Coordinates of C-alpha atoms and ligand atoms in Angstrom, one line a residue:
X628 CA -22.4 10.6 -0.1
X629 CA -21.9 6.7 0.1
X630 CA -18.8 6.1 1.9
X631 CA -18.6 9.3 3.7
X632 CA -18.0 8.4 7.6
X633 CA -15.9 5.5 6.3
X634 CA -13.5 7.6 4.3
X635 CA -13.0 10.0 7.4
X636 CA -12.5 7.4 10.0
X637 CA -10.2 5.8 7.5
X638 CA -8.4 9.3 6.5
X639 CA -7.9 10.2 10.0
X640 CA -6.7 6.4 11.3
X641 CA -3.7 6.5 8.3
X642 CA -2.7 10.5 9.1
X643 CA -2.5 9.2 12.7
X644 CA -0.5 6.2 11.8
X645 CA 2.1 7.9 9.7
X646 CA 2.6 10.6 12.3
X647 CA 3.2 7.6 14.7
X648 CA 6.0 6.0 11.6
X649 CA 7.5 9.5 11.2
X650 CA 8.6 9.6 14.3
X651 CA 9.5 6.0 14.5
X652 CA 12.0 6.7 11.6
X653 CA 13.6 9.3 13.2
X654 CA 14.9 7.0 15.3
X655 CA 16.4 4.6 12.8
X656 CA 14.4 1.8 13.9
X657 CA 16.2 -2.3 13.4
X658 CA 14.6 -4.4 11.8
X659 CA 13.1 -7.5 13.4
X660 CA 13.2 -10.4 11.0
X661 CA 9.4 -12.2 10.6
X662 CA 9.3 -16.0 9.7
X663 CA 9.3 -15.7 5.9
X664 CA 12.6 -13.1 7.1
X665 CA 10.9 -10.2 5.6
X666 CA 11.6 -7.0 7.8
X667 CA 8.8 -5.5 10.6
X668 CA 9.6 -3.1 12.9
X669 CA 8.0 -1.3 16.0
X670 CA 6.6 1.3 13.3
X671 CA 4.7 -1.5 11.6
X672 CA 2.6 -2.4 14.5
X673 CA 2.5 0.4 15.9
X674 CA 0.6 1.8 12.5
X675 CA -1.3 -1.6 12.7
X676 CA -2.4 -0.9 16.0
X677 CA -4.0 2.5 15.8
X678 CA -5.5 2.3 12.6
X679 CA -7.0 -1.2 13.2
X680 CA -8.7 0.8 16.9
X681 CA -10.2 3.0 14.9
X682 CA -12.2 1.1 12.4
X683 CA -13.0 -1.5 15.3
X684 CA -14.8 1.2 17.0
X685 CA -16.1 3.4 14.2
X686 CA -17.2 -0.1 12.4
X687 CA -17.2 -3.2 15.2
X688 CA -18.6 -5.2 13.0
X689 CA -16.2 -5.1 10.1
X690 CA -13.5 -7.7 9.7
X691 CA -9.9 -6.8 9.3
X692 CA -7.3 -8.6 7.2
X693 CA -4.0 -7.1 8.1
X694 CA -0.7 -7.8 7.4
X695 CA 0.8 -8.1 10.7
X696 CA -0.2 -10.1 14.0
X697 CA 1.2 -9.8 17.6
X698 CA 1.6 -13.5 18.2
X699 CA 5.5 -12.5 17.3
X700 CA 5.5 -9.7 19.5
X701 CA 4.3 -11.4 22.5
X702 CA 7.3 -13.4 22.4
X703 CA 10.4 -13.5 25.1
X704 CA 12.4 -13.1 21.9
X705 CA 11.1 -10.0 21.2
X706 CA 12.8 -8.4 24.1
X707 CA 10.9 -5.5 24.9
X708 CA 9.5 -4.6 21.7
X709 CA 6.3 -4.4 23.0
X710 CA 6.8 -1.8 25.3
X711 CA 8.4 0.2 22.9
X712 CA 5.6 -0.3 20.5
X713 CA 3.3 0.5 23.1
X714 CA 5.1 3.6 24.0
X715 CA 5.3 5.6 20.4
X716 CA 1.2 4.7 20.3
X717 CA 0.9 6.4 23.6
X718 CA 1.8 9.3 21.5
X719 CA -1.3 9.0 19.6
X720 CA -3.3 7.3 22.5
X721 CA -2.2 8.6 25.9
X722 CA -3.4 6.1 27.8
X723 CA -3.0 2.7 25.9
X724 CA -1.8 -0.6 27.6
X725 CA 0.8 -3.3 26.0
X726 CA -2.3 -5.5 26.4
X727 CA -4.8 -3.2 24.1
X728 CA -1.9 -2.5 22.0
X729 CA -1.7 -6.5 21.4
X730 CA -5.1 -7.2 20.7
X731 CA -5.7 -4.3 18.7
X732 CA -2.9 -5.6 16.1
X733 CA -4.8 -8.9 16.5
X734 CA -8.6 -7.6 15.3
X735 CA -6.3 -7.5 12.0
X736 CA -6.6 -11.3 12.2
X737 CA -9.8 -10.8 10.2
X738 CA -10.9 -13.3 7.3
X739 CA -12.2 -12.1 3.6
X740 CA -16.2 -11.7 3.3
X741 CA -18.9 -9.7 1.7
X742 CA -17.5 -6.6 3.8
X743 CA -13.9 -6.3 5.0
X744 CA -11.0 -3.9 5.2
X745 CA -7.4 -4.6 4.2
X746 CA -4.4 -3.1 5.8
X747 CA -1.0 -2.9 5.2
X748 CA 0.2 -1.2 8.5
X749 CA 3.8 0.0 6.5
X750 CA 3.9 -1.0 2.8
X751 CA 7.5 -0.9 1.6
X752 CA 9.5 -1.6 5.1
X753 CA 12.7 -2.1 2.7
X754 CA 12.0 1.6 1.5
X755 CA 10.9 2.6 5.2
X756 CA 14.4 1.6 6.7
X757 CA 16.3 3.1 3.8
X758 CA 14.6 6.3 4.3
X759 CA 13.1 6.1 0.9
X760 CA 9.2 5.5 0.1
X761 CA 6.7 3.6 2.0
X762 CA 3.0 3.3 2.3
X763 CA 0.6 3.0 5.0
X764 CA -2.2 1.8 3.0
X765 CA -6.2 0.5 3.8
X766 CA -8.9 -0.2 2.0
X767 CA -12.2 -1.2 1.7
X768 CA -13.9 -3.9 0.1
X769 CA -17.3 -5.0 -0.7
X770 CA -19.0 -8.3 -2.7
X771 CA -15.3 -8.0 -4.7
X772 CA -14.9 -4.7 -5.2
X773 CA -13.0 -2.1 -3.8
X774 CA -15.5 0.6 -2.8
X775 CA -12.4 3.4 -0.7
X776 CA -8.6 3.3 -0.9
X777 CA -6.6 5.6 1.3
X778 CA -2.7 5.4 1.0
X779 CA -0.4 7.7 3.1
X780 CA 3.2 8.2 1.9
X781 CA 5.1 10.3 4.3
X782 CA 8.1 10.3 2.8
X783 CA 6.6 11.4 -1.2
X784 CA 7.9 14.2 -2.3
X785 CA 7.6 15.5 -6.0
X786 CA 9.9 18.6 -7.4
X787 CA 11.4 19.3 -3.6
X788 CA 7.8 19.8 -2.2
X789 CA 7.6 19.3 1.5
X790 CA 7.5 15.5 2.2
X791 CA 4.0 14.0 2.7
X792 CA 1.3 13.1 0.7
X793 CA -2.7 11.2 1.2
X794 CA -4.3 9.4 -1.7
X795 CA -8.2 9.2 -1.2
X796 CA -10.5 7.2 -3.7
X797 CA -14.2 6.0 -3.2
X798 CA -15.7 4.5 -6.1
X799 CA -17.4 6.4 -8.5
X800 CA -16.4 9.7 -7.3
X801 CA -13.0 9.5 -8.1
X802 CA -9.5 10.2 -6.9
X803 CA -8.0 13.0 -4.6
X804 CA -4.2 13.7 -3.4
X805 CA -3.8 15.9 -0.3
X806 CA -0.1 17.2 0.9
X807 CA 0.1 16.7 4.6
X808 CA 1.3 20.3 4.9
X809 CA -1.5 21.7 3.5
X810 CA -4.4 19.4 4.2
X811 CA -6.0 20.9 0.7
X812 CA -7.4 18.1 -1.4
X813 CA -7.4 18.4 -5.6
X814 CA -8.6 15.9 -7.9
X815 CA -6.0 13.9 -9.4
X816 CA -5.5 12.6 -13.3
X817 CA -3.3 9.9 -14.8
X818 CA -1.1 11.0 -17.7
X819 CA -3.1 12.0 -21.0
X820 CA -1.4 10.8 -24.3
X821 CA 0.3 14.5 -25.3
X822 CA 2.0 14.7 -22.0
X823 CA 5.1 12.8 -23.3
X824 CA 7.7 14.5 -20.6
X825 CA 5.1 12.0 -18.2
X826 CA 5.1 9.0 -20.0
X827 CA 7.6 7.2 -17.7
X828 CA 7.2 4.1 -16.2
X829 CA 7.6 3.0 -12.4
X830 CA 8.5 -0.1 -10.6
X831 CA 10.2 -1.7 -7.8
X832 CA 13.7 -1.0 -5.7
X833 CA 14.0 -4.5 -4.7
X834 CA 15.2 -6.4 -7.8
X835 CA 13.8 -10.1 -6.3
X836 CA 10.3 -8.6 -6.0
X837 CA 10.0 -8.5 -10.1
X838 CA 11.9 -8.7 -13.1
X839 CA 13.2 -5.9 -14.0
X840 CA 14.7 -6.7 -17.3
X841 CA 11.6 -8.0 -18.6
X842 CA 9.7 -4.9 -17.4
X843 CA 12.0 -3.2 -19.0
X844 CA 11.7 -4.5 -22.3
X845 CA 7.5 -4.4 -22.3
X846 CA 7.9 -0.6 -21.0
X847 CA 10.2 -0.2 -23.9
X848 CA 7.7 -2.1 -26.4
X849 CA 4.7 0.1 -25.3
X850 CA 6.4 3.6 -26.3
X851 CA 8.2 4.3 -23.1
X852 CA 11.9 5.7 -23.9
X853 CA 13.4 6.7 -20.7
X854 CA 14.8 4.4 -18.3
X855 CA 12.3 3.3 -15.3
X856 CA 11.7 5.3 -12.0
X857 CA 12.4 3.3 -9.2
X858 CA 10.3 3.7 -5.8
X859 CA 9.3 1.2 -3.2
X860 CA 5.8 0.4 -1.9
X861 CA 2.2 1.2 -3.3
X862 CA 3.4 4.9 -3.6
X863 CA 4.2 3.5 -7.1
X864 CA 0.2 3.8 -7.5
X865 CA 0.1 7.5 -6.5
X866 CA 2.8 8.0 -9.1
X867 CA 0.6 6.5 -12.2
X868 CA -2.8 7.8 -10.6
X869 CA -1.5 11.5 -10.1
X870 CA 0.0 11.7 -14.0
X871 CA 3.9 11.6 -13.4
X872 CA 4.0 8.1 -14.7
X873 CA 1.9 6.2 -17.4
X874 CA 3.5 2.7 -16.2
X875 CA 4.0 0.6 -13.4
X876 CA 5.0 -3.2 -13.8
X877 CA 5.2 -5.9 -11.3
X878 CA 6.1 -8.7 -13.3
X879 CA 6.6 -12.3 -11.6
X880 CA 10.7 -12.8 -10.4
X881 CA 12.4 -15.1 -11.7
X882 CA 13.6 -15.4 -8.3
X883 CA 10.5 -16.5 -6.5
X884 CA 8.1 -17.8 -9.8
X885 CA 6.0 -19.0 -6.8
X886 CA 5.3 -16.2 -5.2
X887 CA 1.6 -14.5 -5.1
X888 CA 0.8 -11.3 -3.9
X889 CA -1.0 -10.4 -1.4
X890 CA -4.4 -8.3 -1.4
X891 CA -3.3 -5.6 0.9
X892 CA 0.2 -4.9 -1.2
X893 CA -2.6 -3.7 -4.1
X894 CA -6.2 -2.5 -3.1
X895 CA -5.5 1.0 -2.1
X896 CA -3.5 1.4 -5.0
X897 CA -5.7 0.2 -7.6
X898 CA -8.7 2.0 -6.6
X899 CA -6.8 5.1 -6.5
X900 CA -5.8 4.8 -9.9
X901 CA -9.1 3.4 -11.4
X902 CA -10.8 6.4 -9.8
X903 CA -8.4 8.7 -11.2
X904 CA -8.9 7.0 -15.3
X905 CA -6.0 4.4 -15.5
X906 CA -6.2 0.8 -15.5
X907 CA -5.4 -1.9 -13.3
X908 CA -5.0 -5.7 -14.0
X909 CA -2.9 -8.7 -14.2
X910 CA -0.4 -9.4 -16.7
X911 CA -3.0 -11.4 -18.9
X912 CA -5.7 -8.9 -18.8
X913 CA -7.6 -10.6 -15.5
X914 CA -8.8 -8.0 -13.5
X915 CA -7.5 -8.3 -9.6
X916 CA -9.4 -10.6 -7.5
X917 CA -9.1 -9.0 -3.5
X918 CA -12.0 -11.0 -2.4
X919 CA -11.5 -14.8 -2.7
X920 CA -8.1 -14.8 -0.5
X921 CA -5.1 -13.3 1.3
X922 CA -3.1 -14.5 -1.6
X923 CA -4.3 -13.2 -5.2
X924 CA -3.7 -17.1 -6.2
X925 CA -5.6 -16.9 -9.8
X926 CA -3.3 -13.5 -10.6
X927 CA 0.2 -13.4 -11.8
X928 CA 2.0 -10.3 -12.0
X929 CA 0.1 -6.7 -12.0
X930 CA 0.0 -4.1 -14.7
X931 CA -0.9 -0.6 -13.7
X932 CA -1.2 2.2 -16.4
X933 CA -3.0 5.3 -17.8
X934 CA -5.3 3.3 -19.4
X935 CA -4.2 4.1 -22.9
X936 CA -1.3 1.7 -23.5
X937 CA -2.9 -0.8 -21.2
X938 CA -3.4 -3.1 -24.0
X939 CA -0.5 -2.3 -26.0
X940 CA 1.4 -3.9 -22.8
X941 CA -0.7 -6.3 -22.5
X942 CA -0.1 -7.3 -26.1
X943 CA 3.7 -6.9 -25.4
X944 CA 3.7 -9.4 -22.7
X945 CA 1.5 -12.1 -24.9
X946 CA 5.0 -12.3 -27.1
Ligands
A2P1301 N1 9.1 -12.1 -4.4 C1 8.3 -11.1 -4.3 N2 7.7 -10.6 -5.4 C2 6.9 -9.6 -5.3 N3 6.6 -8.9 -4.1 C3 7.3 -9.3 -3.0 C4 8.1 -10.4 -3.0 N4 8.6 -10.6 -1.8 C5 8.0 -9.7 -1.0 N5 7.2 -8.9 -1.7 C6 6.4 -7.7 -1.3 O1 6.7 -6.6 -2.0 C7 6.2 -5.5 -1.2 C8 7.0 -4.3 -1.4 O2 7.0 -3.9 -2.7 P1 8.0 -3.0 -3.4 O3 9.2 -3.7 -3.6 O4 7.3 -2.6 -4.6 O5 8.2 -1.9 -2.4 C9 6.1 -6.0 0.2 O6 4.7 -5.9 0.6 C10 6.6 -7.4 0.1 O7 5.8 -8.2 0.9 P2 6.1 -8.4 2.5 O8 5.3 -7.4 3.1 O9 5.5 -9.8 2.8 O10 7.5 -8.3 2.7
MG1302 MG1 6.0 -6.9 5.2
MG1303 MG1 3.3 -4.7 1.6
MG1304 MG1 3.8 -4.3 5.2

């Protein structure tokens, strides 16, 4: 199958990398604040470091565009962060120097092309230090499209199940969940129009990265009656793509009307639920454009659905 030795090398780089945040959290990790004073922590480049190791040697040629760098890390600032990084992959990879650690991180310095991967070493760090839901999610992306999405979510957890689950989609073949405690993989569905107990919707924690009100409303306008489910990171995807959610909206914040998101906050995601029937676009109909830029710049807010009230909330948000 197309895809094949990419989707394992890929699979087994994010298990690795959300043992390696597992056991970070543990810990209760502080936050270090980044220049735009978002969070990181060791956790996120620690993920960023194993996971961008293994496609370097599995693929050398293939660029990298991750979300974190090490210029940061090699700071006097940053104490001994590095060291501590360095020492939690050590678990993964005995016998790894702060120096490979560094430059590892950096091959995620990588620029958009024909053929690239995008990484997003922990998606959701809010979520990650409030012990709720985060990400670790990569994907890959060729002439504009994205061919393989893998997201793993440690911390998801439906119905009191044991916590920790893998999305896998490659194009064309569709979409696949697998609970880390039993490593069997089933095909996964978004929510079909007579499952009304599903047709929630889903969307952010963090009230500044949306508008909640607004989504609100639209979720309201397309059908949906029950107040929203709130998660942090991409697991929002694996929410829609799985069927326990017909809805998830991102709409700009009023906040930040400036703001533009980034390609590797989105590609896993979105294949994951195009592969499993739903629909993924902005919130004028455009379809997502990962392969121009870091920044989505010609997108403004994202609308992710079942497919079947994809237009009707596309219609609501035209009024
Ligand atoms: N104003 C904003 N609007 C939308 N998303 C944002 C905003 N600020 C930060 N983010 C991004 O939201 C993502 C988390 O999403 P969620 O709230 O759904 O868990 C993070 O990747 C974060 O980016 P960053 O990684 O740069 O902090
Ligand atoms: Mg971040
Ligand atoms: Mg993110
Ligand atoms: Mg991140």
């Amino acid at each position: 199958m197309p895809y094949d030795r990419e989707k394992q090398v890929a699979i087994d780089a994010v298990l690795a990398a959300s043992r390696l945040c597992e056991e970070v959290r543990q810990a209760i990790p502080p936050a270090m604040e980044k220049g735009d004073k978002s969070p990181v922590t060791v956790a996120d480049f620690g993920s960023q470091a194993i996971i961008c190791k293994a496609i370097s040697e599995a693929f050398p040629d293939d660029p990298i565009v991750g979300e974190e760098d090490a210029t940061t890390l090699k700071t006097p600032e940053m104490g001994n962060n590095l060291e501590k990084v360095t020492d939690y992959v050590k678990s993964i990879i005995p016998d790894a120097t702060p120096e490979q650690v560094t430059a590892w991180i950096d091959r995620g310095n990588g620029s958009v092309g024909g053929r690239f991967w995008t990484l997003d070493p922990i998606d959701g760090t809010k979520g990650f230090l409030r012990k709720d839901q985060y990400a670790i999610a990569l994907a890959l992306i060729e002439n504009g499209e994205v061919k393989l999405g893998i997201m793993g979510c440690p911390a998801y957890a439906i119905d009191g199940d044991i916590p920790g689950m893998l999305f896998v989609a490659v194009r064309g073949e569709g979409s696949m969940k697998m609970p880390f405690s039993t490593g069997k993989f089933t095909p996964i569905q978004v929510v079909k129009a007579e499952d009304t107990a599903n047709m929630r919707f889903v969307e952010s924690v963090e009230a500044a990265h949306g508008d909640q009100s607004r989504q609100n409303a639209i979720a309201q306008a397309a059908g949906i009656t029950s107040p929203s489910v709130r998660m942090d990171s991409q697991a929002k995807y694996g929410v829609v793509a799985s069927g326990q959610a017909a809805l998830y909206l991102r709409l700009p914040s009023p906040k930040y009307p400036n703001y533009r998101e980034n390609i590797w906050d989105h590609a896993a995601g979105a294949i994951v639920v195009e592969e499993a029937g739903g629909r993924v676009t902005d919130m004028y109909g455009k379809p997502l454009d990962f392969a121009s830029s870091i920044k989505m710049v010609d997108n403004r807010g994202i609308v992710v659905s079942n497919g079947l009230i994809h237009d009707q909330v596309l219609s609501a948000l035209k009024s």
